[in-house]
């Protein structure tokens, strides 16, 4: 009964992953297309090259910094937006639709928009800074760490509404009687949030963090459109694309892709352990 589903999963997921792993242990000949051999030593040559490459560690550092900062900001802003939407008595459907507009925009389109906003000569940001008497000659996408800041801003603007929607669903699952009982006991607004809302919202927070963290670790389109990886904005996914597609180094590029997959899978396993039913019940 489940064999059709298993066959589809093997074709869609298992085979590409297995093929990528096989490519990552190969060393392909540039002079003789189609000729390959095991990357020495013992097929680990491409991985050794990756772990000894400054470009790899720089991309890993950028990916981690981008993920931590952007997901943290999205969680805070998403929580504030969810609390505000949950407080409205009327027009909730309309407010949700308006809030979700940034998330519905394609990432490439959003990146192009933010690249225009931070343009050094005609961009909105430098124009506003100049009107306020502040320095207006910053080349945002042509220097570090400004380029990474722009990338984080663009990601937070686009995906914070998605975080808010997930948290709003969790808020609406909390019984009103719980808040009424807290009010009768004399709990303040901060005590209610810290001792009731936040613990009961923990499963929704973990689900939201899973979605956003995994997406942020695999970020590709934002750095590709904004800077093409320049000025300390190169990520693991973009570095893998550059080596695999642009430079044609198939074995090394596949090894970078496999490393990215392992990093994402490790983070997923950590979140899965945090989401055990027993822990949720304790919360």
PDB file of C-alpha atoms in Angstrom:
ATOM      1  CA  UNK A   1       0.000   0.000   0.000  1.00  0.00           C
ATOM      2  CA  UNK A   2       2.822   2.420   0.720  1.00  0.00           C
ATOM      3  CA  UNK A   3       5.112   1.257  -2.083  1.00  0.00           C
ATOM      4  CA  UNK A   4       4.006   3.974  -4.586  1.00  0.00           C
ATOM      5  CA  UNK A   5       4.854   6.655  -2.029  1.00  0.00           C
ATOM      6  CA  UNK A   6       8.188   5.036  -1.243  1.00  0.00           C
ATOM      7  CA  UNK A   7       9.045   4.824  -4.949  1.00  0.00           C
ATOM      8  CA  UNK A   8       8.261   8.510  -5.429  1.00  0.00           C
ATOM      9  CA  UNK A   9      10.367   9.436  -2.385  1.00  0.00           C
ATOM     10  CA  UNK A  10      13.296   7.401  -3.695  1.00  0.00           C
ATOM     11  CA  UNK A  11      13.075   9.033  -7.118  1.00  0.00           C
ATOM     12  CA  UNK A  12      12.527  12.573  -5.850  1.00  0.00           C
ATOM     13  CA  UNK A  13      14.766  12.635  -2.770  1.00  0.00           C
ATOM     14  CA  UNK A  14      16.951   9.590  -2.188  1.00  0.00           C
ATOM     15  CA  UNK A  15      18.354   9.241  -5.707  1.00  0.00           C
ATOM     16  CA  UNK A  16      19.453  12.893  -6.112  1.00  0.00           C
ATOM     17  CA  UNK A  17      21.038  12.868  -2.650  1.00  0.00           C
ATOM     18  CA  UNK A  18      22.842   9.608  -3.340  1.00  0.00           C
ATOM     19  CA  UNK A  19      24.004  10.858  -6.734  1.00  0.00           C
ATOM     20  CA  UNK A  20      25.316  14.083  -5.173  1.00  0.00           C
ATOM     21  CA  UNK A  21      27.269  12.058  -2.596  1.00  0.00           C
ATOM     22  CA  UNK A  22      28.729   9.913  -5.390  1.00  0.00           C
ATOM     23  CA  UNK A  23      29.764  13.005  -7.354  1.00  0.00           C
ATOM     24  CA  UNK A  24      31.344  14.525  -4.227  1.00  0.00           C
ATOM     25  CA  UNK A  25      33.897  11.686  -3.954  1.00  0.00           C
ATOM     26  CA  UNK A  26      34.864  11.890  -7.633  1.00  0.00           C
ATOM     27  CA  UNK A  27      37.562  13.912  -9.348  1.00  0.00           C
ATOM     28  CA  UNK A  28      36.578  14.699 -12.905  1.00  0.00           C
ATOM     29  CA  UNK A  29      39.040  15.315 -15.718  1.00  0.00           C
ATOM     30  CA  UNK A  30      38.934  18.731 -17.362  1.00  0.00           C
ATOM     31  CA  UNK A  31      40.764  17.542 -20.481  1.00  0.00           C
ATOM     32  CA  UNK A  32      38.711  14.353 -20.980  1.00  0.00           C
ATOM     33  CA  UNK A  33      34.972  14.946 -20.403  1.00  0.00           C
ATOM     34  CA  UNK A  34      33.252  11.975 -18.810  1.00  0.00           C
ATOM     35  CA  UNK A  35      36.471  10.637 -17.275  1.00  0.00           C
ATOM     36  CA  UNK A  36      36.509  10.508 -13.491  1.00  0.00           C
ATOM     37  CA  UNK A  37      38.424   8.867 -10.689  1.00  0.00           C
ATOM     38  CA  UNK A  38      38.140   8.597  -6.928  1.00  0.00           C
ATOM     39  CA  UNK A  39      39.308  11.788  -5.246  1.00  0.00           C
ATOM     40  CA  UNK A  40      42.307  10.784  -3.157  1.00  0.00           C
ATOM     41  CA  UNK A  41      42.711   9.945  -0.398  1.00  0.00           C
ATOM     42  CA  UNK A  42      39.902   7.384  -0.191  1.00  0.00           C
ATOM     43  CA  UNK A  43      37.416   9.651  -1.962  1.00  0.00           C
ATOM     44  CA  UNK A  44      37.760  12.408   0.655  1.00  0.00           C
ATOM     45  CA  UNK A  45      39.894  14.754  -1.422  1.00  0.00           C
ATOM     46  CA  UNK A  46      37.088  17.198  -2.195  1.00  0.00           C
ATOM     47  CA  UNK A  47      36.036  17.345   1.461  1.00  0.00           C
ATOM     48  CA  UNK A  48      39.627  17.936   2.579  1.00  0.00           C
ATOM     49  CA  UNK A  49      39.873  20.741   0.027  1.00  0.00           C
ATOM     50  CA  UNK A  50      36.658  22.259   1.387  1.00  0.00           C
ATOM     51  CA  UNK A  51      37.676  22.112   5.049  1.00  0.00           C
ATOM     52  CA  UNK A  52      41.079  23.640   4.283  1.00  0.00           C
ATOM     53  CA  UNK A  53      39.681  26.412   2.091  1.00  0.00           C
ATOM     54  CA  UNK A  54      39.352  29.936   3.576  1.00  0.00           C
ATOM     55  CA  UNK A  55      36.451  30.574   1.175  1.00  0.00           C
ATOM     56  CA  UNK A  56      34.498  27.682   2.705  1.00  0.00           C
ATOM     57  CA  UNK A  57      34.975  28.879   6.280  1.00  0.00           C
ATOM     58  CA  UNK A  58      34.108  32.435   5.274  1.00  0.00           C
ATOM     59  CA  UNK A  59      30.901  31.188   3.607  1.00  0.00           C
ATOM     60  CA  UNK A  60      30.045  29.066   6.655  1.00  0.00           C
ATOM     61  CA  UNK A  61      30.601  32.024   8.978  1.00  0.00           C
ATOM     62  CA  UNK A  62      28.425  34.268   6.809  1.00  0.00           C
ATOM     63  CA  UNK A  63      25.692  31.633   6.673  1.00  0.00           C
ATOM     64  CA  UNK A  64      25.673  31.192  10.452  1.00  0.00           C
ATOM     65  CA  UNK A  65      25.751  34.947  11.164  1.00  0.00           C
ATOM     66  CA  UNK A  66      22.980  35.583   8.646  1.00  0.00           C
ATOM     67  CA  UNK A  67      20.847  32.754  10.054  1.00  0.00           C
ATOM     68  CA  UNK A  68      21.233  33.710  13.718  1.00  0.00           C
ATOM     69  CA  UNK A  69      20.593  37.429  13.240  1.00  0.00           C
ATOM     70  CA  UNK A  70      17.797  37.205  10.686  1.00  0.00           C
ATOM     71  CA  UNK A  71      15.880  34.398  12.438  1.00  0.00           C
ATOM     72  CA  UNK A  72      16.214  36.156  15.815  1.00  0.00           C
ATOM     73  CA  UNK A  73      14.872  39.428  14.401  1.00  0.00           C
ATOM     74  CA  UNK A  74      12.083  37.594  12.596  1.00  0.00           C
ATOM     75  CA  UNK A  75      11.074  35.825  15.802  1.00  0.00           C
ATOM     76  CA  UNK A  76      10.885  39.094  17.760  1.00  0.00           C
ATOM     77  CA  UNK A  77       9.076  41.029  15.018  1.00  0.00           C
ATOM     78  CA  UNK A  78       6.850  38.065  14.208  1.00  0.00           C
ATOM     79  CA  UNK A  79       5.869  37.762  17.872  1.00  0.00           C
ATOM     80  CA  UNK A  80       4.992  41.463  18.061  1.00  0.00           C
ATOM     81  CA  UNK A  81       2.977  41.269  14.850  1.00  0.00           C
ATOM     82  CA  UNK A  82       1.163  38.124  16.001  1.00  0.00           C
ATOM     83  CA  UNK A  83       0.270  39.680  19.357  1.00  0.00           C
ATOM     84  CA  UNK A  84      -1.006  42.812  17.610  1.00  0.00           C
ATOM     85  CA  UNK A  85      -3.106  40.825  15.110  1.00  0.00           C
ATOM     86  CA  UNK A  86      -4.486  38.623  17.866  1.00  0.00           C
ATOM     87  CA  UNK A  87      -5.621  41.701  19.797  1.00  0.00           C
ATOM     88  CA  UNK A  88      -7.803  43.013  16.963  1.00  0.00           C
ATOM     89  CA  UNK A  89     -11.482  42.209  17.417  1.00  0.00           C
ATOM     90  CA  UNK A  90     -12.502  43.049  13.850  1.00  0.00           C
ATOM     91  CA  UNK A  91     -10.928  42.870  10.428  1.00  0.00           C
ATOM     92  CA  UNK A  92      -8.556  40.030  11.283  1.00  0.00           C
ATOM     93  CA  UNK A  93      -8.778  38.469   7.821  1.00  0.00           C
ATOM     94  CA  UNK A  94      -7.954  41.764   6.105  1.00  0.00           C
ATOM     95  CA  UNK A  95      -5.049  42.480   8.469  1.00  0.00           C
ATOM     96  CA  UNK A  96      -3.581  39.024   7.886  1.00  0.00           C
ATOM     97  CA  UNK A  97      -3.796  39.507   4.123  1.00  0.00           C
ATOM     98  CA  UNK A  98      -2.003  42.865   4.357  1.00  0.00           C
ATOM     99  CA  UNK A  99       0.686  41.518   6.665  1.00  0.00           C
ATOM    100  CA  UNK A 100       1.385  38.559   4.372  1.00  0.00           C
ATOM    101  CA  UNK A 101       1.974  40.720   1.274  1.00  0.00           C
ATOM    102  CA  UNK A 102       5.801  40.827   1.727  1.00  0.00           C
ATOM    103  CA  UNK A 103       5.940  37.054   2.158  1.00  0.00           C
ATOM    104  CA  UNK A 104       3.979  36.540  -1.072  1.00  0.00           C
ATOM    105  CA  UNK A 105       6.559  38.490  -3.095  1.00  0.00           C
ATOM    106  CA  UNK A 106       9.130  36.334  -4.895  1.00  0.00           C
ATOM    107  CA  UNK A 107      12.522  36.440  -3.207  1.00  0.00           C
ATOM    108  CA  UNK A 108      14.250  37.507  -6.413  1.00  0.00           C
ATOM    109  CA  UNK A 109      11.768  40.367  -6.859  1.00  0.00           C
ATOM    110  CA  UNK A 110      12.230  41.422  -3.236  1.00  0.00           C
ATOM    111  CA  UNK A 111      16.028  41.361  -3.657  1.00  0.00           C
ATOM    112  CA  UNK A 112      15.816  43.572  -6.757  1.00  0.00           C
ATOM    113  CA  UNK A 113      13.543  45.982  -4.881  1.00  0.00           C
ATOM    114  CA  UNK A 114      15.919  46.267  -1.918  1.00  0.00           C
ATOM    115  CA  UNK A 115      18.890  46.639  -4.260  1.00  0.00           C
ATOM    116  CA  UNK A 116      17.126  49.668  -5.752  1.00  0.00           C
ATOM    117  CA  UNK A 117      16.250  51.057  -2.303  1.00  0.00           C
ATOM    118  CA  UNK A 118      19.918  50.916  -1.214  1.00  0.00           C
ATOM    119  CA  UNK A 119      21.309  52.203  -4.519  1.00  0.00           C
ATOM    120  CA  UNK A 120      24.133  54.666  -3.633  1.00  0.00           C
ATOM    121  CA  UNK A 121      22.979  57.431  -5.998  1.00  0.00           C
ATOM    122  CA  UNK A 122      19.229  57.080  -6.580  1.00  0.00           C
ATOM    123  CA  UNK A 123      18.240  54.872  -3.645  1.00  0.00           C
ATOM    124  CA  UNK A 124      15.608  55.843  -1.128  1.00  0.00           C
ATOM    125  CA  UNK A 125      17.850  55.231   1.910  1.00  0.00           C
ATOM    126  CA  UNK A 126      20.661  57.595   0.906  1.00  0.00           C
ATOM    127  CA  UNK A 127      18.107  60.187  -0.200  1.00  0.00           C
ATOM    128  CA  UNK A 128      16.490  60.139   3.236  1.00  0.00           C
ATOM    129  CA  UNK A 129      19.876  60.255   4.965  1.00  0.00           C
ATOM    130  CA  UNK A 130      20.899  63.245   2.867  1.00  0.00           C
ATOM    131  CA  UNK A 131      17.637  65.057   3.622  1.00  0.00           C
ATOM    132  CA  UNK A 132      18.280  64.474   7.335  1.00  0.00           C
ATOM    133  CA  UNK A 133      21.778  65.951   7.087  1.00  0.00           C
ATOM    134  CA  UNK A 134      23.515  62.594   7.530  1.00  0.00           C
ATOM    135  CA  UNK A 135      26.204  61.080   5.295  1.00  0.00           C
ATOM    136  CA  UNK A 136      24.493  59.973   2.084  1.00  0.00           C
ATOM    137  CA  UNK A 137      27.410  58.509   0.119  1.00  0.00           C
ATOM    138  CA  UNK A 138      27.420  54.980   1.594  1.00  0.00           C
ATOM    139  CA  UNK A 139      27.783  52.271  -1.040  1.00  0.00           C
ATOM    140  CA  UNK A 140      25.611  49.765   0.793  1.00  0.00           C
ATOM    141  CA  UNK A 141      26.109  46.811  -1.536  1.00  0.00           C
ATOM    142  CA  UNK A 142      29.722  47.624  -2.271  1.00  0.00           C
ATOM    143  CA  UNK A 143      31.278  47.351   1.160  1.00  0.00           C
ATOM    144  CA  UNK A 144      31.388  45.102   4.207  1.00  0.00           C
ATOM    145  CA  UNK A 145      29.491  44.729   6.552  1.00  0.00           C
ATOM    146  CA  UNK A 146      26.906  46.966   4.884  1.00  0.00           C
ATOM    147  CA  UNK A 147      26.109  44.382   2.198  1.00  0.00           C
ATOM    148  CA  UNK A 148      25.339  41.723   4.802  1.00  0.00           C
ATOM    149  CA  UNK A 149      23.151  44.201   6.699  1.00  0.00           C
ATOM    150  CA  UNK A 150      21.121  44.863   3.544  1.00  0.00           C
ATOM    151  CA  UNK A 151      20.746  41.112   2.988  1.00  0.00           C
ATOM    152  CA  UNK A 152      19.474  40.631   6.549  1.00  0.00           C
ATOM    153  CA  UNK A 153      17.044  43.545   6.235  1.00  0.00           C
ATOM    154  CA  UNK A 154      15.638  42.142   2.988  1.00  0.00           C
ATOM    155  CA  UNK A 155      15.195  38.682   4.509  1.00  0.00           C
ATOM    156  CA  UNK A 156      13.550  39.990   7.685  1.00  0.00           C
ATOM    157  CA  UNK A 157      11.152  42.184   5.688  1.00  0.00           C
ATOM    158  CA  UNK A 158      10.069  39.244   3.558  1.00  0.00           C
ATOM    159  CA  UNK A 159       9.787  36.415   6.072  1.00  0.00           C
ATOM    160  CA  UNK A 160       8.824  38.041   9.386  1.00  0.00           C
ATOM    161  CA  UNK A 161       5.133  37.975   8.282  1.00  0.00           C
ATOM    162  CA  UNK A 162       5.373  34.214   7.743  1.00  0.00           C
ATOM    163  CA  UNK A 163       6.731  33.831  11.267  1.00  0.00           C
ATOM    164  CA  UNK A 164       3.889  36.027  12.533  1.00  0.00           C
ATOM    165  CA  UNK A 165       1.285  33.835  10.830  1.00  0.00           C
ATOM    166  CA  UNK A 166       2.616  30.661  12.456  1.00  0.00           C
ATOM    167  CA  UNK A 167       2.759  32.313  15.878  1.00  0.00           C
ATOM    168  CA  UNK A 168      -0.741  33.744  15.415  1.00  0.00           C
ATOM    169  CA  UNK A 169      -2.063  30.226  14.858  1.00  0.00           C
ATOM    170  CA  UNK A 170      -0.475  29.203  18.156  1.00  0.00           C
ATOM    171  CA  UNK A 171      -1.918  32.205  19.979  1.00  0.00           C
ATOM    172  CA  UNK A 172      -5.417  31.416  18.791  1.00  0.00           C
ATOM    173  CA  UNK A 173      -5.067  27.919  20.211  1.00  0.00           C
ATOM    174  CA  UNK A 174      -4.647  29.246  23.771  1.00  0.00           C
ATOM    175  CA  UNK A 175      -7.884  29.154  25.742  1.00  0.00           C
ATOM    176  CA  UNK A 176      -9.402  32.470  26.802  1.00  0.00           C
ATOM    177  CA  UNK A 177     -10.287  30.936  30.149  1.00  0.00           C
ATOM    178  CA  UNK A 178      -6.574  30.691  30.934  1.00  0.00           C
ATOM    179  CA  UNK A 179      -6.138  34.441  30.532  1.00  0.00           C
ATOM    180  CA  UNK A 180      -9.301  35.126  32.528  1.00  0.00           C
ATOM    181  CA  UNK A 181      -8.033  32.988  35.395  1.00  0.00           C
ATOM    182  CA  UNK A 182      -4.706  34.857  35.330  1.00  0.00           C
ATOM    183  CA  UNK A 183      -6.540  38.182  35.397  1.00  0.00           C
ATOM    184  CA  UNK A 184      -8.600  37.081  38.388  1.00  0.00           C
ATOM    185  CA  UNK A 185      -5.375  36.095  40.179  1.00  0.00           C
ATOM    186  CA  UNK A 186      -4.035  39.631  39.608  1.00  0.00           C
ATOM    187  CA  UNK A 187      -1.363  38.819  37.021  1.00  0.00           C
ATOM    188  CA  UNK A 188       0.091  41.797  35.140  1.00  0.00           C
ATOM    189  CA  UNK A 189       0.354  41.900  31.350  1.00  0.00           C
ATOM    190  CA  UNK A 190       4.055  41.012  31.452  1.00  0.00           C
ATOM    191  CA  UNK A 191       3.477  38.154  33.895  1.00  0.00           C
ATOM    192  CA  UNK A 192       0.677  36.820  31.706  1.00  0.00           C
ATOM    193  CA  UNK A 193       2.901  36.891  28.644  1.00  0.00           C
ATOM    194  CA  UNK A 194       5.948  35.400  30.376  1.00  0.00           C
ATOM    195  CA  UNK A 195       4.200  32.686  32.419  1.00  0.00           C
ATOM    196  CA  UNK A 196       1.241  31.767  30.199  1.00  0.00           C
ATOM    197  CA  UNK A 197       1.558  32.940  26.602  1.00  0.00           C
ATOM    198  CA  UNK A 198       5.214  32.123  26.036  1.00  0.00           C
ATOM    199  CA  UNK A 199       5.208  28.590  27.571  1.00  0.00           C
ATOM    200  CA  UNK A 200       1.978  27.596  25.797  1.00  0.00           C
ATOM    201  CA  UNK A 201       3.300  29.090  22.551  1.00  0.00           C
ATOM    202  CA  UNK A 202       6.525  27.087  22.690  1.00  0.00           C
ATOM    203  CA  UNK A 203       5.441  24.364  20.209  1.00  0.00           C
ATOM    204  CA  UNK A 204       4.408  27.011  17.661  1.00  0.00           C
ATOM    205  CA  UNK A 205       7.677  28.881  18.215  1.00  0.00           C
ATOM    206  CA  UNK A 206       9.697  25.728  17.605  1.00  0.00           C
ATOM    207  CA  UNK A 207       7.771  24.975  14.400  1.00  0.00           C
ATOM    208  CA  UNK A 208       8.320  28.531  13.175  1.00  0.00           C
ATOM    209  CA  UNK A 209      12.013  28.362  14.038  1.00  0.00           C
ATOM    210  CA  UNK A 210      12.377  25.056  12.187  1.00  0.00           C
ATOM    211  CA  UNK A 211      10.938  26.481   8.973  1.00  0.00           C
ATOM    212  CA  UNK A 212      12.884  29.723   9.099  1.00  0.00           C
ATOM    213  CA  UNK A 213      16.222  28.328  10.290  1.00  0.00           C
ATOM    214  CA  UNK A 214      16.321  25.663   7.597  1.00  0.00           C
ATOM    215  CA  UNK A 215      15.433  28.218   4.923  1.00  0.00           C
ATOM    216  CA  UNK A 216      18.041  30.680   6.195  1.00  0.00           C
ATOM    217  CA  UNK A 217      20.787  28.044   6.223  1.00  0.00           C
ATOM    218  CA  UNK A 218      20.033  27.318   2.550  1.00  0.00           C
ATOM    219  CA  UNK A 219      19.769  30.976   1.467  1.00  0.00           C
ATOM    220  CA  UNK A 220      20.814  31.443  -2.130  1.00  0.00           C
ATOM    221  CA  UNK A 221      18.705  33.953  -4.054  1.00  0.00           C
ATOM    222  CA  UNK A 222      19.292  37.006  -1.840  1.00  0.00           C
ATOM    223  CA  UNK A 223      23.112  37.014  -1.986  1.00  0.00           C
ATOM    224  CA  UNK A 224      23.030  35.919  -5.620  1.00  0.00           C
ATOM    225  CA  UNK A 225      20.886  38.873  -6.716  1.00  0.00           C
ATOM    226  CA  UNK A 226      22.204  41.500  -4.308  1.00  0.00           C
ATOM    227  CA  UNK A 227      25.981  40.977  -4.443  1.00  0.00           C
ATOM    228  CA  UNK A 228      26.715  37.638  -6.135  1.00  0.00           C
ATOM    229  CA  UNK A 229      28.541  36.679  -2.952  1.00  0.00           C
ATOM    230  CA  UNK A 230      30.874  39.684  -2.821  1.00  0.00           C
ATOM    231  CA  UNK A 231      31.776  41.703   0.292  1.00  0.00           C
ATOM    232  CA  UNK A 232      31.451  38.847   2.813  1.00  0.00           C
ATOM    233  CA  UNK A 233      27.970  37.778   1.696  1.00  0.00           C
ATOM    234  CA  UNK A 234      28.850  34.435   0.140  1.00  0.00           C
ATOM    235  CA  UNK A 235      26.840  31.580   1.653  1.00  0.00           C
ATOM    236  CA  UNK A 236      27.293  27.813   1.513  1.00  0.00           C
ATOM    237  CA  UNK A 237      24.586  27.337  -1.110  1.00  0.00           C
ATOM    238  CA  UNK A 238      25.923  30.135  -3.299  1.00  0.00           C
ATOM    239  CA  UNK A 239      29.510  28.894  -2.977  1.00  0.00           C
ATOM    240  CA  UNK A 240      28.375  25.417  -4.016  1.00  0.00           C
ATOM    241  CA  UNK A 241      26.595  26.892  -7.055  1.00  0.00           C
ATOM    242  CA  UNK A 242      29.658  28.916  -8.043  1.00  0.00           C
ATOM    243  CA  UNK A 243      31.986  25.917  -7.934  1.00  0.00           C
ATOM    244  CA  UNK A 244      29.504  23.497  -9.494  1.00  0.00           C
ATOM    245  CA  UNK A 245      27.925  25.594 -12.253  1.00  0.00           C
ATOM    246  CA  UNK A 246      30.109  28.611 -12.913  1.00  0.00           C
ATOM    247  CA  UNK A 247      33.549  27.041 -12.399  1.00  0.00           C
ATOM    248  CA  UNK A 248      32.535  23.562 -13.557  1.00  0.00           C
ATOM    249  CA  UNK A 249      34.289  21.802 -10.660  1.00  0.00           C
ATOM    250  CA  UNK A 250      31.633  19.131 -10.269  1.00  0.00           C
ATOM    251  CA  UNK A 251      33.218  17.004  -7.548  1.00  0.00           C
ATOM    252  CA  UNK A 252      34.159  19.910  -5.290  1.00  0.00           C
ATOM    253  CA  UNK A 253      30.855  21.696  -5.842  1.00  0.00           C
ATOM    254  CA  UNK A 254      28.951  18.516  -4.996  1.00  0.00           C
ATOM    255  CA  UNK A 255      31.013  18.102  -1.829  1.00  0.00           C
ATOM    256  CA  UNK A 256      30.031  21.629  -0.764  1.00  0.00           C
ATOM    257  CA  UNK A 257      26.377  20.785  -1.456  1.00  0.00           C
ATOM    258  CA  UNK A 258      26.631  17.615   0.636  1.00  0.00           C
ATOM    259  CA  UNK A 259      28.231  19.558   3.507  1.00  0.00           C
ATOM    260  CA  UNK A 260      25.379  22.078   3.339  1.00  0.00           C
ATOM    261  CA  UNK A 261      22.886  19.205   3.432  1.00  0.00           C
ATOM    262  CA  UNK A 262      24.601  17.692   6.493  1.00  0.00           C
ATOM    263  CA  UNK A 263      24.577  21.042   8.319  1.00  0.00           C
ATOM    264  CA  UNK A 264      20.862  21.516   7.622  1.00  0.00           C
ATOM    265  CA  UNK A 265      20.087  17.934   8.642  1.00  0.00           C
ATOM    266  CA  UNK A 266      22.025  18.315  11.911  1.00  0.00           C
ATOM    267  CA  UNK A 267      20.077  21.457  12.789  1.00  0.00           C
ATOM    268  CA  UNK A 268      16.833  19.658  11.896  1.00  0.00           C
ATOM    269  CA  UNK A 269      17.660  16.798  14.277  1.00  0.00           C
ATOM    270  CA  UNK A 270      18.332  19.275  17.086  1.00  0.00           C
ATOM    271  CA  UNK A 271      14.952  20.901  16.552  1.00  0.00           C
ATOM    272  CA  UNK A 272      13.237  17.501  16.392  1.00  0.00           C
ATOM    273  CA  UNK A 273      14.677  16.621  19.795  1.00  0.00           C
ATOM    274  CA  UNK A 274      13.426  19.919  21.179  1.00  0.00           C
ATOM    275  CA  UNK A 275       9.938  19.203  19.823  1.00  0.00           C
ATOM    276  CA  UNK A 276       9.450  15.884  21.649  1.00  0.00           C
ATOM    277  CA  UNK A 277       5.883  15.528  23.010  1.00  0.00           C
ATOM    278  CA  UNK A 278       7.151  15.111  26.545  1.00  0.00           C
ATOM    279  CA  UNK A 279       8.944  18.442  26.442  1.00  0.00           C
ATOM    280  CA  UNK A 280       5.870  20.172  25.030  1.00  0.00           C
ATOM    281  CA  UNK A 281       3.703  18.709  27.784  1.00  0.00           C
ATOM    282  CA  UNK A 282       6.152  19.969  30.422  1.00  0.00           C
ATOM    283  CA  UNK A 283       6.017  23.429  28.854  1.00  0.00           C
TER     284      UNK A 283
END
